[in-house]
PDB file of C-alpha atoms and ligand atoms in Angstrom:
ATOM      1  CA  UNK A   1      81.378  89.676 104.023  1.00 83.00           C
ATOM      2  CA  UNK A   2      84.797  90.576 102.696  1.00 88.00           C
ATOM      3  CA  UNK A   3      85.126  91.767  99.129  1.00 93.00           C
ATOM      4  CA  UNK A   4      87.920  90.127  97.130  1.00 95.00           C
ATOM      5  CA  UNK A   5      89.000  91.276  93.682  1.00 95.00           C
ATOM      6  CA  UNK A   6      90.790  88.704  91.525  1.00 96.00           C
ATOM      7  CA  UNK A   7      92.914  90.222  88.748  1.00 97.00           C
ATOM      8  CA  UNK A   8      94.010  87.389  86.499  1.00 95.00           C
ATOM      9  CA  UNK A   9      94.076  87.083  82.701  1.00 95.00           C
ATOM     10  CA  UNK A  10      94.178  83.272  82.555  1.00 93.00           C
ATOM     11  CA  UNK A  11      90.447  82.408  82.314  1.00 94.00           C
ATOM     12  CA  UNK A  12      90.851  78.960  83.880  1.00 93.00           C
ATOM     13  CA  UNK A  13      92.767  80.210  86.919  1.00 92.00           C
ATOM     14  CA  UNK A  14      90.420  83.211  87.271  1.00 94.00           C
ATOM     15  CA  UNK A  15      87.346  80.948  87.222  1.00 94.00           C
ATOM     16  CA  UNK A  16      88.840  78.489  89.705  1.00 94.00           C
ATOM     17  CA  UNK A  17      89.843  81.268  92.091  1.00 95.00           C
ATOM     18  CA  UNK A  18      86.459  82.966  91.779  1.00 95.00           C
ATOM     19  CA  UNK A  19      84.551  79.756  92.484  1.00 95.00           C
ATOM     20  CA  UNK A  20      86.747  78.716  95.411  1.00 94.00           C
ATOM     21  CA  UNK A  21      86.715  82.159  97.066  1.00 95.00           C
ATOM     22  CA  UNK A  22      82.928  82.446  96.661  1.00 94.00           C
ATOM     23  CA  UNK A  23      82.482  78.993  98.200  1.00 93.00           C
ATOM     24  CA  UNK A  24      84.702  80.153 101.057  1.00 91.00           C
ATOM     25  CA  UNK A  25      82.222  82.931 101.852  1.00 92.00           C
ATOM     26  CA  UNK A  26      83.732  85.980 100.140  1.00 93.00           C
ATOM     27  CA  UNK A  27      82.108  88.398  97.715  1.00 92.00           C
ATOM     28  CA  UNK A  28      84.272  88.056  94.603  1.00 94.00           C
ATOM     29  CA  UNK A  29      84.810  90.188  91.506  1.00 93.00           C
ATOM     30  CA  UNK A  30      87.059  89.043  88.680  1.00 95.00           C
ATOM     31  CA  UNK A  31      88.947  91.327  86.288  1.00 95.00           C
ATOM     32  CA  UNK A  32      90.774  89.771  83.338  1.00 95.00           C
ATOM     33  CA  UNK A  33      92.966  92.779  82.617  1.00 95.00           C
ATOM     34  CA  UNK A  34      94.379  95.889  84.231  1.00 94.00           C
ATOM     35  CA  UNK A  35      91.873  98.296  82.709  1.00 94.00           C
ATOM     36  CA  UNK A  36      88.913  96.314  84.084  1.00 94.00           C
ATOM     37  CA  UNK A  37      90.647  96.031  87.467  1.00 94.00           C
ATOM     38  CA  UNK A  38      91.057  99.808  87.758  1.00 91.00           C
ATOM     39  CA  UNK A  39      87.423 100.332  86.692  1.00 90.00           C
ATOM     40  CA  UNK A  40      86.263  97.918  89.427  1.00 88.00           C
ATOM     41  CA  UNK A  41      88.469  99.591  92.021  1.00 86.00           C
ATOM     42  CA  UNK A  42      87.171 103.011  91.024  1.00 79.00           C
ATOM     43  CA  UNK A  43      83.455 102.222  90.962  1.00 74.00           C
ATOM     44  CA  UNK A  44      82.888  99.058  92.988  1.00 65.00           C
ATOM     45  CA  UNK A  45      82.412  98.583  96.730  1.00 66.00           C
ATOM     46  CA  UNK A  46      85.450  98.935  98.994  1.00 79.00           C
ATOM     47  CA  UNK A  47      87.861  96.120  98.225  1.00 89.00           C
ATOM     48  CA  UNK A  48      89.264  94.297 101.246  1.00 90.00           C
ATOM     49  CA  UNK A  49      91.766  92.159  99.393  1.00 94.00           C
ATOM     50  CA  UNK A  50      93.155  92.046  95.857  1.00 95.00           C
ATOM     51  CA  UNK A  51      94.725  88.930  94.346  1.00 96.00           C
ATOM     52  CA  UNK A  52      96.849  90.412  91.596  1.00 95.00           C
ATOM     53  CA  UNK A  53      98.534  88.450  88.816  1.00 93.00           C
ATOM     54  CA  UNK A  54     101.643  90.433  87.867  1.00 89.00           C
ATOM     55  CA  UNK A  55     101.696  89.174  84.261  1.00 89.00           C
ATOM     56  CA  UNK A  56      98.777  90.964  82.583  1.00 92.00           C
ATOM     57  CA  UNK A  57      98.233  91.617  78.861  1.00 92.00           C
ATOM     58  CA  UNK A  58      97.497  95.341  78.909  1.00 94.00           C
ATOM     59  CA  UNK A  59      99.410  96.859  81.806  1.00 93.00           C
ATOM     60  CA  UNK A  60     102.568  96.251  83.794  1.00 91.00           C
ATOM     61  CA  UNK A  61     101.517  94.373  86.932  1.00 91.00           C
ATOM     62  CA  UNK A  62     103.889  96.292  89.196  1.00 91.00           C
ATOM     63  CA  UNK A  63     102.538  99.615  87.926  1.00 93.00           C
ATOM     64  CA  UNK A  64      98.975  98.394  88.437  1.00 94.00           C
ATOM     65  CA  UNK A  65      99.918  97.364  91.971  1.00 94.00           C
ATOM     66  CA  UNK A  66     101.077 100.923  92.678  1.00 92.00           C
ATOM     67  CA  UNK A  67      97.853 102.376  91.284  1.00 92.00           C
ATOM     68  CA  UNK A  68      95.649 100.026  93.304  1.00 92.00           C
ATOM     69  CA  UNK A  69      97.692 100.823  96.414  1.00 88.00           C
ATOM     70  CA  UNK A  70      97.305 104.566  96.023  1.00 86.00           C
ATOM     71  CA  UNK A  71      93.554 104.370  95.407  1.00 86.00           C
ATOM     72  CA  UNK A  72      92.916 101.688  98.100  1.00 83.00           C
ATOM     73  CA  UNK A  73      95.416 102.345 100.904  1.00 77.00           C
ATOM     74  CA  UNK A  74      93.577 100.125 103.381  1.00 77.00           C
ATOM     75  CA  UNK A  75      93.192  97.006 101.251  1.00 86.00           C
ATOM     76  CA  UNK A  76      95.475  93.981 101.315  1.00 89.00           C
ATOM     77  CA  UNK A  77      97.236  93.211  98.031  1.00 92.00           C
ATOM     78  CA  UNK A  78      98.542  89.689  97.436  1.00 92.00           C
ATOM     79  CA  UNK A  79     100.608  89.389  94.286  1.00 91.00           C
ATOM     80  CA  UNK A  80     100.405  86.189  92.257  1.00 89.00           C
ATOM     81  CA  UNK A  81     103.426  85.661  90.119  1.00 83.00           C
ATOM     82  CA  UNK A  82     104.899  82.993  87.901  1.00 77.00           C
ATOM     83  CA  UNK A  83     108.202  84.810  88.187  1.00 63.00           C
ATOM     84  CA  UNK A  84     110.511  83.250  90.701  1.00 65.00           C
ATOM     85  CA  UNK A  85     113.227  85.891  90.473  1.00 67.00           C
ATOM     86  CA  UNK A  86     113.380  87.343  94.007  1.00 69.00           C
ATOM     87  CA  UNK A  87     113.944  90.801  92.523  1.00 71.00           C
ATOM     88  CA  UNK A  88     110.449  90.770  91.036  1.00 74.00           C
ATOM     89  CA  UNK A  89     109.026  89.898  94.410  1.00 75.00           C
ATOM     90  CA  UNK A  90     110.881  92.802  96.032  1.00 79.00           C
ATOM     91  CA  UNK A  91     109.721  95.198  93.315  1.00 83.00           C
ATOM     92  CA  UNK A  92     106.146  93.995  93.850  1.00 83.00           C
ATOM     93  CA  UNK A  93     106.396  94.519  97.604  1.00 83.00           C
ATOM     94  CA  UNK A  94     107.896  97.972  97.162  1.00 84.00           C
ATOM     95  CA  UNK A  95     105.072  98.800  94.749  1.00 87.00           C
ATOM     96  CA  UNK A  96     102.599  98.234  97.557  1.00 87.00           C
ATOM     97  CA  UNK A  97     101.912  94.498  97.780  1.00 90.00           C
ATOM     98  CA  UNK A  98     101.540  93.022 101.266  1.00 87.00           C
ATOM     99  CA  UNK A  99     102.295  89.443 100.348  1.00 86.00           C
ATOM    100  CA  UNK A 100     102.969  87.220  97.381  1.00 85.00           C
ATOM    101  CA  UNK A 101     102.414  83.676  96.172  1.00 85.00           C
ATOM    102  CA  UNK A 102     104.373  82.135  93.349  1.00 83.00           C
ATOM    103  CA  UNK A 103     102.714  79.959  90.731  1.00 82.00           C
ATOM    104  CA  UNK A 104     101.994  77.123  90.601  1.00 82.00           C
ATOM    105  CA  UNK A 105      99.935  77.311  93.804  1.00 82.00           C
ATOM    106  CA  UNK A 106      97.150  75.188  95.210  1.00 86.00           C
ATOM    107  CA  UNK A 107      93.713  76.613  95.955  1.00 89.00           C
ATOM    108  CA  UNK A 108      93.986  75.411  99.551  1.00 87.00           C
ATOM    109  CA  UNK A 109      97.095  77.561 100.081  1.00 85.00           C
ATOM    110  CA  UNK A 110      95.463  80.622  98.518  1.00 90.00           C
ATOM    111  CA  UNK A 111      92.263  80.229 100.539  1.00 90.00           C
ATOM    112  CA  UNK A 112      94.211  79.814 103.780  1.00 85.00           C
ATOM    113  CA  UNK A 113      96.323  82.868 103.000  1.00 86.00           C
ATOM    114  CA  UNK A 114      93.292  85.003 102.106  1.00 90.00           C
ATOM    115  CA  UNK A 115      91.519  83.957 105.316  1.00 86.00           C
ATOM    116  CA  UNK A 116      94.615  84.781 107.372  1.00 80.00           C
ATOM    117  CA  UNK A 117      94.901  88.255 105.826  1.00 82.00           C
ATOM    118  CA  UNK A 118      91.226  89.087 106.257  1.00 83.00           C
ATOM    119  CA  UNK A 119      91.186  87.853 109.841  1.00 75.00           C
ATOM    120  CA  UNK A 120      94.264  89.912 110.595  1.00 63.00           C
ATOM    121  CA  UNK A 121      92.824  93.149 109.291  1.00 58.00           C
ATOM    122  CA  UNK A 122      89.837  92.867 111.646  1.00 54.00           C
ATOM    123  CA  UNK A 123      91.798  91.696 114.675  1.00 50.00           C
ATOM    124  CA  UNK A 124      90.965  93.442 117.954  1.00 47.00           C
ATOM    125  CA  UNK A 125      93.320  94.475 120.682  1.00 46.00           C
ATOM    126  CA  UNK A 126      93.148  94.916 124.453  1.00 57.00           C
ATOM    127  CA  UNK A 127      94.530  98.420 124.274  1.00 69.00           C
ATOM    128  CA  UNK A 128      93.358 101.446 122.312  1.00 80.00           C
ATOM    129  CA  UNK A 129      96.790 102.686 121.427  1.00 85.00           C
ATOM    130  CA  UNK A 130     100.462 103.215 122.096  1.00 89.00           C
ATOM    131  CA  UNK A 131     102.468 106.387 122.478  1.00 90.00           C
ATOM    132  CA  UNK A 132     106.220 106.573 121.896  1.00 90.00           C
ATOM    133  CA  UNK A 133     107.503 110.118 122.200  1.00 89.00           C
ATOM    134  CA  UNK A 134     105.700 112.110 119.486  1.00 91.00           C
ATOM    135  CA  UNK A 135     104.339 109.000 117.778  1.00 94.00           C
ATOM    136  CA  UNK A 136     100.807 107.845 118.555  1.00 93.00           C
ATOM    137  CA  UNK A 137      99.470 104.543 117.274  1.00 93.00           C
ATOM    138  CA  UNK A 138      95.677 104.780 117.471  1.00 89.00           C
ATOM    139  CA  UNK A 139      94.217 101.291 117.280  1.00 85.00           C
ATOM    140  CA  UNK A 140      90.557 102.246 117.207  1.00 79.00           C
ATOM    141  CA  UNK A 141      91.072 104.525 114.221  1.00 82.00           C
ATOM    142  CA  UNK A 142      93.836 102.273 112.837  1.00 85.00           C
ATOM    143  CA  UNK A 143      96.027 105.264 112.226  1.00 89.00           C
ATOM    144  CA  UNK A 144      99.369 106.595 113.217  1.00 94.00           C
ATOM    145  CA  UNK A 145     100.074 110.225 114.082  1.00 93.00           C
ATOM    146  CA  UNK A 146     103.336 112.050 114.559  1.00 93.00           C
ATOM    147  CA  UNK A 147     102.706 115.246 116.518  1.00 90.00           C
ATOM    148  CA  UNK A 148      99.235 115.224 115.039  1.00 88.00           C
ATOM    149  CA  UNK A 149     100.413 114.731 111.446  1.00 90.00           C
ATOM    150  CA  UNK A 150      99.169 111.499 109.860  1.00 91.00           C
ATOM    151  CA  UNK A 151     101.851 108.916 109.052  1.00 93.00           C
ATOM    152  CA  UNK A 152     100.467 107.129 106.001  1.00 89.00           C
ATOM    153  CA  UNK A 153     101.098 103.405 106.482  1.00 91.00           C
ATOM    154  CA  UNK A 154      99.940 100.452 104.448  1.00 88.00           C
ATOM    155  CA  UNK A 155      98.008  97.676 106.181  1.00 86.00           C
ATOM    156  CA  UNK A 156     101.033  95.433 106.724  1.00 88.00           C
ATOM    157  CA  UNK A 157     103.299  98.297 107.764  1.00 92.00           C
ATOM    158  CA  UNK A 158     100.754  99.308 110.389  1.00 93.00           C
ATOM    159  CA  UNK A 159     100.481  95.752 111.684  1.00 91.00           C
ATOM    160  CA  UNK A 160     104.246  95.327 111.743  1.00 95.00           C
ATOM    161  CA  UNK A 161     104.653  98.542 113.744  1.00 96.00           C
ATOM    162  CA  UNK A 162     101.874  97.429 116.058  1.00 93.00           C
ATOM    163  CA  UNK A 163     103.437  93.996 116.590  1.00 93.00           C
ATOM    164  CA  UNK A 164     106.767  95.600 117.508  1.00 94.00           C
ATOM    165  CA  UNK A 165     104.985  98.211 119.659  1.00 93.00           C
ATOM    166  CA  UNK A 166     103.260  95.510 121.711  1.00 89.00           C
ATOM    167  CA  UNK A 167     106.676  94.349 122.861  1.00 87.00           C
ATOM    168  CA  UNK A 168     108.520  97.641 122.668  1.00 87.00           C
ATOM    169  CA  UNK A 169     112.033  97.368 124.007  1.00 87.00           C
ATOM    170  CA  UNK A 170     112.044  93.588 123.552  1.00 88.00           C
ATOM    171  CA  UNK A 171     113.604  91.582 120.731  1.00 92.00           C
ATOM    172  CA  UNK A 172     110.989  90.032 118.453  1.00 92.00           C
ATOM    173  CA  UNK A 173     112.136  87.121 116.314  1.00 92.00           C
ATOM    174  CA  UNK A 174     111.708  87.045 112.558  1.00 92.00           C
ATOM    175  CA  UNK A 175     109.604  83.909 112.948  1.00 88.00           C
ATOM    176  CA  UNK A 176     107.178  85.609 115.349  1.00 89.00           C
ATOM    177  CA  UNK A 177     106.885  88.646 113.101  1.00 92.00           C
ATOM    178  CA  UNK A 178     106.237  86.536 110.014  1.00 89.00           C
ATOM    179  CA  UNK A 179     103.721  84.368 111.853  1.00 85.00           C
ATOM    180  CA  UNK A 180     101.858  87.235 113.522  1.00 86.00           C
ATOM    181  CA  UNK A 181     101.854  89.799 110.735  1.00 88.00           C
ATOM    182  CA  UNK A 182     101.725  87.554 107.667  1.00 82.00           C
ATOM    183  CA  UNK A 183     100.721  83.949 108.119  1.00 72.00           C
ATOM    184  CA  UNK A 184     100.965  81.323 110.820  1.00 63.00           C
ATOM    185  CA  UNK A 185     102.048  78.796 108.217  1.00 63.00           C
ATOM    186  CA  UNK A 186     104.562  81.014 106.458  1.00 62.00           C
ATOM    187  CA  UNK A 187     106.911  78.932 104.380  1.00 59.00           C
ATOM    188  CA  UNK A 188     108.289  81.395 101.847  1.00 61.00           C
ATOM    189  CA  UNK A 189     111.171  83.834 101.908  1.00 64.00           C
ATOM    190  CA  UNK A 190     111.272  86.292 104.798  1.00 73.00           C
ATOM    191  CA  UNK A 191     112.589  88.981 102.420  1.00 81.00           C
ATOM    192  CA  UNK A 192     109.039  90.341 102.719  1.00 85.00           C
ATOM    193  CA  UNK A 193     109.787  91.253 106.328  1.00 90.00           C
ATOM    194  CA  UNK A 194     113.014  93.136 105.568  1.00 92.00           C
ATOM    195  CA  UNK A 195     111.360  95.113 102.765  1.00 90.00           C
ATOM    196  CA  UNK A 196     108.491  96.100 105.066  1.00 93.00           C
ATOM    197  CA  UNK A 197     110.821  97.132 107.894  1.00 96.00           C
ATOM    198  CA  UNK A 198     112.811  99.274 105.441  1.00 95.00           C
ATOM    199  CA  UNK A 199     109.621 100.935 104.202  1.00 93.00           C
ATOM    200  CA  UNK A 200     108.330 101.483 107.725  1.00 96.00           C
ATOM    201  CA  UNK A 201     111.602 103.207 108.712  1.00 96.00           C
ATOM    202  CA  UNK A 202     111.415 105.356 105.579  1.00 95.00           C
ATOM    203  CA  UNK A 203     107.814 106.385 106.250  1.00 95.00           C
ATOM    204  CA  UNK A 204     108.564 107.355 109.846  1.00 95.00           C
ATOM    205  CA  UNK A 205     111.600 109.377 108.727  1.00 93.00           C
ATOM    206  CA  UNK A 206     109.549 111.064 105.984  1.00 93.00           C
ATOM    207  CA  UNK A 207     106.831 111.932 108.502  1.00 93.00           C
ATOM    208  CA  UNK A 208     109.441 113.426 110.841  1.00 91.00           C
ATOM    209  CA  UNK A 209     110.743 115.578 107.976  1.00 90.00           C
ATOM    210  CA  UNK A 210     107.194 116.761 107.219  1.00 89.00           C
ATOM    211  CA  UNK A 211     106.662 117.700 110.864  1.00 89.00           C
ATOM    212  CA  UNK A 212     109.943 119.617 110.812  1.00 86.00           C
ATOM    213  CA  UNK A 213     108.995 121.367 107.581  1.00 86.00           C
ATOM    214  CA  UNK A 214     105.627 122.337 109.093  1.00 85.00           C
ATOM    215  CA  UNK A 215     107.426 123.654 112.176  1.00 81.00           C
ATOM    216  CA  UNK A 216     109.682 125.680 109.896  1.00 78.00           C
ATOM    217  CA  UNK A 217     112.862 124.335 111.428  1.00 69.00           C
ATOM    218  CA  UNK A 218     115.927 122.853 109.791  1.00 66.00           C
ATOM    219  CA  UNK A 219     116.096 119.049 109.457  1.00 62.00           C
ATOM    220  CA  UNK A 220     116.769 117.422 112.795  1.00 60.00           C
ATOM    221  CA  UNK A 221     116.171 120.655 114.724  1.00 60.00           C
ATOM    222  CA  UNK A 222     112.493 120.285 115.637  1.00 63.00           C
ATOM    223  CA  UNK A 223     113.395 117.618 118.154  1.00 80.00           C
ATOM    224  CA  UNK A 224     110.859 115.066 116.917  1.00 87.00           C
ATOM    225  CA  UNK A 225     110.861 112.093 119.270  1.00 88.00           C
ATOM    226  CA  UNK A 226     110.543 108.901 117.254  1.00 91.00           C
ATOM    227  CA  UNK A 227     110.988 105.287 118.235  1.00 92.00           C
ATOM    228  CA  UNK A 228     113.599 103.474 116.164  1.00 93.00           C
ATOM    229  CA  UNK A 229     113.587  99.975 114.742  1.00 96.00           C
ATOM    230  CA  UNK A 230     116.800  98.165 115.558  1.00 95.00           C
ATOM    231  CA  UNK A 231     117.970  95.244 113.418  1.00 95.00           C
ATOM    232  CA  UNK A 232     119.142  92.265 115.463  1.00 94.00           C
ATOM    233  CA  UNK A 233     121.317  90.295 113.087  1.00 92.00           C
ATOM    234  CA  UNK A 234     120.406  86.648 112.871  1.00 90.00           C
ATOM    235  CA  UNK A 235     117.404  87.137 115.141  1.00 92.00           C
ATOM    236  CA  UNK A 236     114.866  89.811 114.292  1.00 94.00           C
ATOM    237  CA  UNK A 237     113.931  93.371 115.231  1.00 96.00           C
ATOM    238  CA  UNK A 238     113.248  95.532 118.268  1.00 95.00           C
ATOM    239  CA  UNK A 239     111.304  98.772 118.581  1.00 94.00           C
ATOM    240  CA  UNK A 240     113.228 101.161 120.785  1.00 92.00           C
ATOM    241  CA  UNK A 241     111.176 103.988 122.299  1.00 87.00           C
ATOM    242  CA  UNK A 242     112.804 107.442 122.177  1.00 85.00           C
ATOM    243  CA  UNK A 243     112.997 107.251 125.960  1.00 68.00           C
ATOM    244  CA  UNK A 244     112.622 104.393 128.450  1.00 46.00           C
ATOM    245  CA  UNK A 245     108.983 105.188 129.150  1.00 42.00           C
ATOM    246  CA  UNK A 246     106.332 103.365 127.172  1.00 41.00           C
ATOM    247  CA  UNK A 247     102.835 104.708 127.661  1.00 44.00           C
ATOM    248  CA  UNK A 248      99.971 102.360 127.012  1.00 48.00           C
ATOM    249  CA  UNK A 249      96.389 103.527 126.919  1.00 47.00           C
ATOM    250  CA  UNK A 250      94.070 100.964 128.443  1.00 42.00           C
ATOM    251  CA  UNK A 251      90.707 100.305 126.852  1.00 39.00           C
ATOM    252  CA  UNK A 252      87.911 102.030 128.705  1.00 38.00           C
TER     253      UNK A 252
HETATM  254 CA1   CA B 301      99.043  86.144  83.624  1.00 95.56          CA
END
């Protein structure tokens, strides 16, 4: 049973969400403010998914999102916001959210989205991993290593990298990426995708710098072999291996 934490200060919405998610088979906790949410995160069972209202009485929602992200790197965070300014959405995504829904929303949409996220995070794969140069994507451990150094990726960043890795060298359309990594019935802005690609590139570059620092060489001199993510304007993205060879480890 997946554990879902609802962080929402409006008692009516919180109650409705709690009831609907429980009826849908999830274990649900509700926090009506940021302080309670952090207490639940700190002491409760592992949280699989957090529904987080950005407008809370006691704490800035974006800041809370960052704190939840750093204490629960593997959980999915879906931001609920009445704000329709796209900037707020971007700030929320950069603060660690995987997805967002703008109010007003229907329970059916929320339940479908939650189910899609939880199904995704337990999805299995025919292979056990991918290797691109110095980068290893280990599916069984759900981790990514660059010359043995962990590349810390959030759930959606990992899945995005994995989706591109499965078709390395091939163009993957924005629609496929949104459908496969986020939701098959995605109808919102695909800004989410661009923000995640930007963060994924940044994390890979940061990891390469850390490897170089550990090797004691100047930036760019350790010869770290990384795949790159190429933007295909008007179409989507492509993962380009550092060389033409793509090694795939078959499941034993
Ligand atoms: Ca609120």
